[in-house]
Amino acid sequence: MDLAQFSLKIFQVLHRGPTKREPKCAEEYQWALGMYGALKSNPENFCTIHILQMNNEDPNIRQLAMTLFAGKMFELNDTLYLKLSPNYRDSLNTKLLDKMASENMASILHQYVNIFEKLYSICITNSIPFPQFLPSILHMCVQGDREHQNYCLNLLEKIIVSIPPNDMKNAFDVIVNLVNQAISSNDGDLMSNAMSIIKELIQYANDNNMCLDKAISLYPILHQVTLTIIKNTSFDSLWIYVFEIEQQIFDVYIPQLAQFIPITIKLALDVCNLDEDEHYDTEVHSIAMELVVTIFEIYYKEMKNVQDLQKYTFTTLMKWLCDVDDIPEWYTNEDEIEDSPYYFQAEEVIERITHMTGASNFVNFLIQHISLLTSKDWKQRLAFLTALNAAINSKKSSISKAAVDLCRLVFPLSSDENPRVRNQVLIFSNRIFKLYPNTQENIAESVLQIIGTGIADEIPRNQSKACDLATSLISSLTPQQLSPYLNNFIKVIAPLIESDDPGVVAEALCSLSNIILKMKVGIDDFFVQIIPMLQRVLEKTSDYTDLFEVKGRIIEMISIIATKLNDKYIGTCTQIIINEIQRVMNIPNLEISDPLFGYIETSFTRLADLLKDQCAPMLPTMIPIILKRVNLNIVSQCEYCETQKVYCGDEVLNVYIEEAEEKVNAITSIADLSNDLKNIFFPYVEQCLSSVIPLIGLKAYQRVRTAAVRCSVSLIGSFISGKEKETGDIQQAMIAATPYCSQITDAIIKNLITETAIEVISEQIIGLQRIIEANRLPLGKQQMNSILEVLKILLVNYIQQSELKDNNLKDEDSDEGNEEEGTFCFNYRSLLQTLATFMPQLFLEEFQNILLPILKASLTTNGVSLKVIGFVASIFSTIILFANQTSFIENIIGIIIKLASTKDVEILNQCMENILLLVQVPCIQPYLQQILEIIKIGLGLKDESEMLYNTSVMTLGKCICYNLQAFNKEIVLSWFSLLPIDSYPDDILSFLFTIFAHSQLIPLTKETITKTLLILISCLASKDSNHIRSVTKDLVTEQLKLWFQNNSALIEPIWEQTNQQQKELLNELLQ
């Protein structure tokens, strides 16, 4: 049997497949598989058996030979094509081209496309000559029959990206002629392939910076083809495809394409506005709108200036938002995108557009259509509110200015006759209240009324949203602010615990839990009233997996109650929790990733904090379960509806988001347990660290990386505490912790080198600082060098990103990026401060070699943004203060003065940050007058920025406090007159009472004492009162006691004039 007959026999048997009824056939099939696999050891023979059958008269054999050849010859990890000798490879290439030219079956031609796409790419990558390939393919495009033209154009589209620039110079015009020929054919397949080739040519020209003008000139041709195809219903199978091609073209920013935005968007929106029928269906409308959104996202700068296109887009979106029906599924919270596809896509599109271009233009458009809010058609009222909610989905400075006015327009609809409209009012109220704290005082009363109306709503979905809004309101109020409403809240929310709707129950429990966290008195009575109700609901949830969230929230709520109870009831409460934890442990087949375990973890951590060593017997049971959840696999090899794509450089991961959040919860629970139990947790620290440290660099989910750093810091604290107890020597404990600290430090440094998420960078920088502070042992030269090298990388990246943002502004309306950057800058300086404080000599040596050159260059290079200069100046100010490098002061003061002269709010905030550091330096006094001039600028911009004004007041207080001898009574009283402010309560009290304690710059009179008590009450009642340090409270208490002792006749009458709530605050301080 020759090779041709042998190969035919193999392919015939493989094509027939195994037949269970015929043992002989099954054996023959196994023989064929074995022989086929064995032939791979000789690549040329293996290749030949396929080539011999590519001319077989039986199309099934040809098809199989081609399919197997395409798959087996070009496997990624074992590319047999590269193992062929050069002569054989040349012969093979020629034969394949000849056989493709003579093939007449479409399905087999498709396999030739697959083969040549892989083969050509391998040849280019590995510098293997294949000079006849491109001419042959181009020839078939011109001279071949319709099928060869179609598949050769398809192949050309796939290989353009691989064509070397020199070859492309010669081929470009030929390819353009082929495109024009295909477009004029009036053949849908040829025309769409030609469009794909134009797309590839434009992207190729842009990537390789060649023939770009020629390539761009092809776009109008492509767009005309889109018009032709879209207007012809006989081509309706291609409509989605041609819009996808246009969308892919605009998915990369190419400035020369911007001129075609108007015609492209107009066509897409025209299609979006056509009534749905058998041709223009949901999918066609959806991809047309996706083209519009892509242009808004990629060409956001251009789109900000085309008002007519914006208006057309917004009008279309409002029309889509009105395409919604009052379906039963909505009432049971079971509605899906498929039920109202246009409504849901429009909502998403508004979120995306306003994220990129800001919300101001869209909100102005809505205001112009305010009549929709009073329309008799509920769909129009719903459309307006849904659009507004989509626009305020993230924090926007333009919304902040208009928030109160928007509330006045929207709040009256909280009693609308349509439940979906009422639902959107609740969503609006929640978003405004959470995102814009400056509005809370003005709208709190109205929000309370909306909550009451929502809880009384007959629709469970609205009751649930009302409870969610109540949670936001409760969370934002201080205990004193909440106190008048406490009983009413409990009265209206508590009965919802026994609702038949699990969503309502879950949200009601969340609201009540937040109330409990804020309660200072009455918790025992509340426990007695509520616990029977909770136990009844727990009994109902025992066996129903769809009620596990309710069960978990009840257990969590009882654990919160336990932290507030007096000894009389605490035993009963903790026993309920322990019993429920044990019951959950015994639920059969409960997945370790189930959120119910998350509630159990969190509840157990509260119990552990409460009981300390009494909970030790439960740790051997709980820790293995929590660690299993820490080690959850959150990455899938495949894409599912439960997964979300996460991009890590060139790698794309499919991440199970729900499992990832459970993993975060478990890591957080380990952190809480180690932090609360300290040495009690010591036996479990090492096994926990072995699971947690590798997660510091887990690319799949950034919240895991953040949680892992926090947890590692807590575990080190527990280790040192346990080791100190074991050895009786803190120094030995720190030495023992050093290997783990080094592992954590190395893991953080390794991750920071490639980390792109600014939130993770900020958290890992502060984690590194806390590890250094916890260990307290000097770093070695190599570690110091590594840390400063990574700080250099982060600084360079920050400078580059800042310049990119300045030159390429996206949503200047968004406040969120500024907050993240501010946190990064603060944490960066904090780490430098720790390094300079703990190891000044080693730090300065490495700092001068690694960071100083780039810092100096940033201040002397033209074109560096003011924001970067401000940050660099604050680094120098940190070094001046904590590394005693006072030689930099004069230059930095000069830079700050120049920055302040811009009167830019963001830059002035940076100036204040610098001043707050510099005023602590003993030799700053010669520059105090210049510093005061800068502070005056900030104080003068109160109307523009309340935050800057408050920061300026606080900064002036610190200047005075640290340089008492340099200020006269007039300036101090001037500062005193600016108080109180609604932020920085710790700083204000610390500065004010330090001035009282160490000077007579503020005289003790009835007026000053009265005002001081008002300032004190304001600080104690502020939303940031939890930030007031114990050392500040001690300072205040000591001064108040001195006043009562030495000036009782003056202070006691003033004290008596305070109301009951104020007395409670003051008495709590004096206890």
GROMACS .gro file of C-alpha atoms in nm, residues 508-700:
model
  193
  508ALA     CA    1  -3.541   4.665   5.580
  509LEU     CA    2  -3.286   4.462   5.775
  510CYS     CA    3  -3.005   4.668   5.620
  511SER     CA    4  -3.175   4.994   5.724
  512LEU     CA    5  -3.237   4.872   6.078
  513SER     CA    6  -2.877   4.755   6.106
  514ASN     CA    7  -2.760   5.106   6.018
  515ILE     CA    8  -2.996   5.251   6.278
  516ILE     CA    9  -2.851   5.019   6.542
  517LEU     CA   10  -2.497   5.127   6.454
  518LYS     CA   11  -2.595   5.489   6.525
  519MET     CA   12  -2.796   5.421   6.845
  520LYS     CA   13  -2.635   5.522   7.173
  521VAL     CA   14  -2.925   5.452   7.409
  522GLY     CA   15  -3.231   5.226   7.408
  523ILE     CA   16  -3.069   4.931   7.236
  524ASP     CA   17  -3.172   4.687   7.510
  525ASP     CA   18  -3.539   4.780   7.471
  526PHE     CA   19  -3.509   4.756   7.096
  527PHE     CA   20  -3.354   4.409   7.131
  528VAL     CA   21  -3.641   4.284   7.347
  529GLN     CA   22  -3.899   4.412   7.095
  530ILE     CA   23  -3.730   4.301   6.775
  531ILE     CA   24  -3.573   3.964   6.861
  532PRO     CA   25  -3.898   3.757   6.858
  533MET     CA   26  -3.975   3.897   6.513
  534LEU     CA   27  -3.626   3.810   6.388
  535GLN     CA   28  -3.649   3.458   6.527
  536ARG     CA   29  -3.984   3.401   6.352
  537VAL     CA   30  -3.835   3.506   6.020
  538LEU     CA   31  -3.526   3.289   6.081
  539GLU     CA   32  -3.750   2.984   6.122
  540LYS     CA   33  -3.908   3.056   5.784
  541THR     CA   34  -3.570   3.077   5.610
  542SER     CA   35  -3.423   2.751   5.735
  543ASP     CA   36  -3.471   2.535   5.426
  544TYR     CA   37  -3.516   2.782   5.140
  545THR     CA   38  -3.206   2.876   4.943
  546ASP     CA   39  -3.385   3.176   4.786
  547LEU     CA   40  -3.422   3.318   5.139
  548PHE     CA   41  -3.057   3.274   5.234
  549GLU     CA   42  -2.986   3.646   5.188
  550VAL     CA   43  -3.263   3.725   5.438
  551LYS     CA   44  -3.122   3.465   5.676
  552GLY     CA   45  -2.772   3.611   5.640
  553ARG     CA   46  -2.886   3.968   5.699
  554ILE     CA   47  -3.079   3.867   6.012
  555ILE     CA   48  -2.772   3.697   6.157
  556GLU     CA   49  -2.566   4.002   6.065
  557MET     CA   50  -2.820   4.235   6.226
  558ILE     CA   51  -2.824   4.034   6.550
  559SER     CA   52  -2.442   4.050   6.555
  560ILE     CA   53  -2.463   4.430   6.523
  561ILE     CA   54  -2.715   4.443   6.807
  562ALA     CA   55  -2.479   4.229   7.018
  563THR     CA   56  -2.204   4.489   6.993
  564LYS     CA   57  -2.435   4.749   7.151
  565LEU     CA   58  -2.605   4.549   7.429
  566ASN     CA   59  -2.547   4.567   7.801
  567ASP     CA   60  -2.437   4.254   7.988
  568LYS     CA   61  -2.797   4.162   8.074
  569TYR     CA   62  -2.886   4.057   7.718
  570ILE     CA   63  -2.553   4.001   7.552
  571GLY     CA   64  -2.538   3.629   7.638
  572THR     CA   65  -2.879   3.563   7.483
  573CYS     CA   66  -2.786   3.753   7.169
  574THR     CA   67  -2.450   3.583   7.120
  575GLN     CA   68  -2.603   3.239   7.174
  576ILE     CA   69  -2.856   3.303   6.895
  577ILE     CA   70  -2.568   3.395   6.662
  578ILE     CA   71  -2.362   3.088   6.756
  579ASN     CA   72  -2.665   2.860   6.708
  580GLU     CA   73  -2.734   3.010   6.365
  581ILE     CA   74  -2.369   2.980   6.260
  582GLN     CA   75  -2.375   2.612   6.352
  583ARG     CA   76  -2.703   2.561   6.163
  584VAL     CA   77  -2.553   2.717   5.852
  585MET     CA   78  -2.249   2.492   5.883
  586ASN     CA   79  -2.483   2.193   5.875
  587ILE     CA   80  -2.678   2.295   5.563
  588PRO     CA   81  -2.613   2.011   5.315
  589ASN     CA   82  -2.441   2.089   4.984
  590LEU     CA   83  -2.402   2.459   5.059
  591GLU     CA   84  -2.142   2.594   4.814
  592ILE     CA   85  -1.842   2.752   4.981
  593SER     CA   86  -1.892   3.055   4.755
  594ASP     CA   87  -2.251   3.110   4.875
  595PRO     CA   88  -2.301   3.465   5.010
  596LEU     CA   89  -2.460   3.314   5.323
  597PHE     CA   90  -2.108   3.220   5.433
  598GLY     CA   91  -2.014   3.587   5.386
  599TYR     CA   92  -2.278   3.695   5.635
  600ILE     CA   93  -2.158   3.423   5.874
  601GLU     CA   94  -1.796   3.542   5.844
  602THR     CA   95  -1.886   3.904   5.907
  603SER     CA   96  -2.111   3.817   6.200
  604PHE     CA   97  -1.844   3.596   6.352
  605THR     CA   98  -1.586   3.874   6.331
  606ARG     CA   99  -1.818   4.103   6.531
  607LEU     CA  100  -1.873   3.826   6.783
  608ALA     CA  101  -1.497   3.771   6.810
  609ASP     CA  102  -1.437   4.141   6.873
  610LEU     CA  103  -1.699   4.127   7.146
  611LEU     CA  104  -1.601   3.801   7.315
  612LYS     CA  105  -1.223   3.801   7.250
  613ASP     CA  106  -1.073   3.482   7.399
  614GLN     CA  107  -1.418   3.334   7.462
  615CYS     CA  108  -1.455   3.278   7.088
  616ALA     CA  109  -1.120   3.092   7.062
  617PRO     CA  110  -1.290   2.746   7.070
  618MET     CA  111  -1.474   2.833   6.748
  619LEU     CA  112  -1.164   2.943   6.556
  620PRO     CA  113  -1.053   2.587   6.454
  621THR     CA  114  -1.394   2.546   6.286
  622MET     CA  115  -1.427   2.890   6.129
  623ILE     CA  116  -1.073   2.957   6.003
  624PRO     CA  117  -1.054   2.661   5.758
  625ILE     CA  118  -1.390   2.762   5.608
  626ILE     CA  119  -1.287   3.125   5.570
  627LEU     CA  120  -0.953   3.022   5.416
  628LYS     CA  121  -1.134   2.803   5.163
  629ARG     CA  122  -1.319   3.115   5.059
  630VAL     CA  123  -0.996   3.318   5.053
  631ASN     CA  124  -0.864   3.056   4.809
  632LEU     CA  125  -1.174   3.056   4.586
  633ASN     CA  126  -1.091   3.031   4.216
  634ILE     CA  127  -1.248   3.334   4.050
  635VAL     CA  128  -1.116   3.291   3.695
  636SER     CA  129  -1.287   3.083   3.428
  637GLN     CA  130  -1.125   2.943   3.116
  638CYS     CA  131  -1.443   3.028   2.925
  639GLU     CA  132  -1.679   3.323   2.905
  640TYR     CA  133  -2.015   3.279   3.077
  641CYS     CA  134  -2.304   3.509   3.164
  642GLU     CA  135  -2.175   3.504   3.526
  643THR     CA  136  -1.828   3.622   3.424
  644GLN     CA  137  -1.693   3.964   3.337
  645LYS     CA  138  -1.393   4.040   3.119
  646VAL     CA  139  -1.096   4.186   3.305
  647TYR     CA  140  -0.810   4.323   3.094
  648CYS     CA  141  -0.460   4.267   3.230
  649GLY     CA  142  -0.224   4.410   2.972
  650ASP     CA  143  -0.259   4.185   2.668
  651GLU     CA  144  -0.432   3.914   2.869
  652VAL     CA  145  -0.811   3.893   2.902
  653LEU     CA  146  -0.950   3.706   3.203
  654ASN     CA  147  -1.306   3.588   3.256
  655VAL     CA  148  -1.379   3.661   3.621
  656TYR     CA  149  -1.669   3.538   3.831
  657ILE     CA  150  -1.759   3.873   3.991
  658GLU     CA  151  -1.986   3.733   4.263
  659GLU     CA  152  -1.722   3.481   4.370
  660ALA     CA  153  -1.460   3.755   4.359
  661GLU     CA  154  -1.666   3.963   4.602
  662GLU     CA  155  -1.701   3.662   4.834
  663LYS     CA  156  -1.324   3.619   4.819
  664VAL     CA  157  -1.283   3.986   4.918
  665ASN     CA  158  -1.528   3.936   5.206
  666ALA     CA  159  -1.330   3.636   5.332
  667ILE     CA  160  -0.998   3.822   5.314
  668THR     CA  161  -1.156   4.113   5.502
  669SER     CA  162  -1.286   3.873   5.768
  670ILE     CA  163  -0.936   3.734   5.824
  671ALA     CA  164  -0.810   4.093   5.856
  672ASP     CA  165  -1.081   4.180   6.109
  673LEU     CA  166  -1.023   3.867   6.317
  674SER     CA  167  -0.645   3.914   6.331
  675ASN     CA  168  -0.688   4.283   6.412
  676ASP     CA  169  -0.948   4.230   6.686
  677LEU     CA  170  -0.804   3.916   6.847
  678LYS     CA  171  -0.434   4.008   6.822
  679ASN     CA  172  -0.233   3.738   7.006
  680ILE     CA  173  -0.539   3.505   7.030
  681PHE     CA  174  -0.525   3.476   6.650
  682PHE     CA  175  -0.149   3.412   6.649
  683PRO     CA  176  -0.168   3.031   6.588
  684TYR     CA  177  -0.344   3.093   6.254
  685VAL     CA  178  -0.133   3.378   6.121
  686GLU     CA  179   0.122   3.180   5.922
  687GLN     CA  180  -0.130   2.969   5.729
  688CYS     CA  181  -0.333   3.282   5.659
  689LEU     CA  182  -0.029   3.472   5.532
  690SER     CA  183   0.058   3.185   5.297
  691SER     CA  184  -0.285   3.227   5.134
  692VAL     CA  185  -0.308   3.606   5.144
  693ILE     CA  186   0.039   3.729   5.034
  694PRO     CA  187   0.012   3.580   4.679
  695LEU     CA  188  -0.318   3.767   4.634
  696ILE     CA  189  -0.141   4.104   4.661
  697GLY     CA  190  -0.056   4.063   4.293
  698LEU     CA  191  -0.370   3.879   4.174
  699LYS     CA  192  -0.449   4.051   3.843
  700ALA     CA  193  -0.800   3.910   3.812
   0.00000   0.00000   0.00000
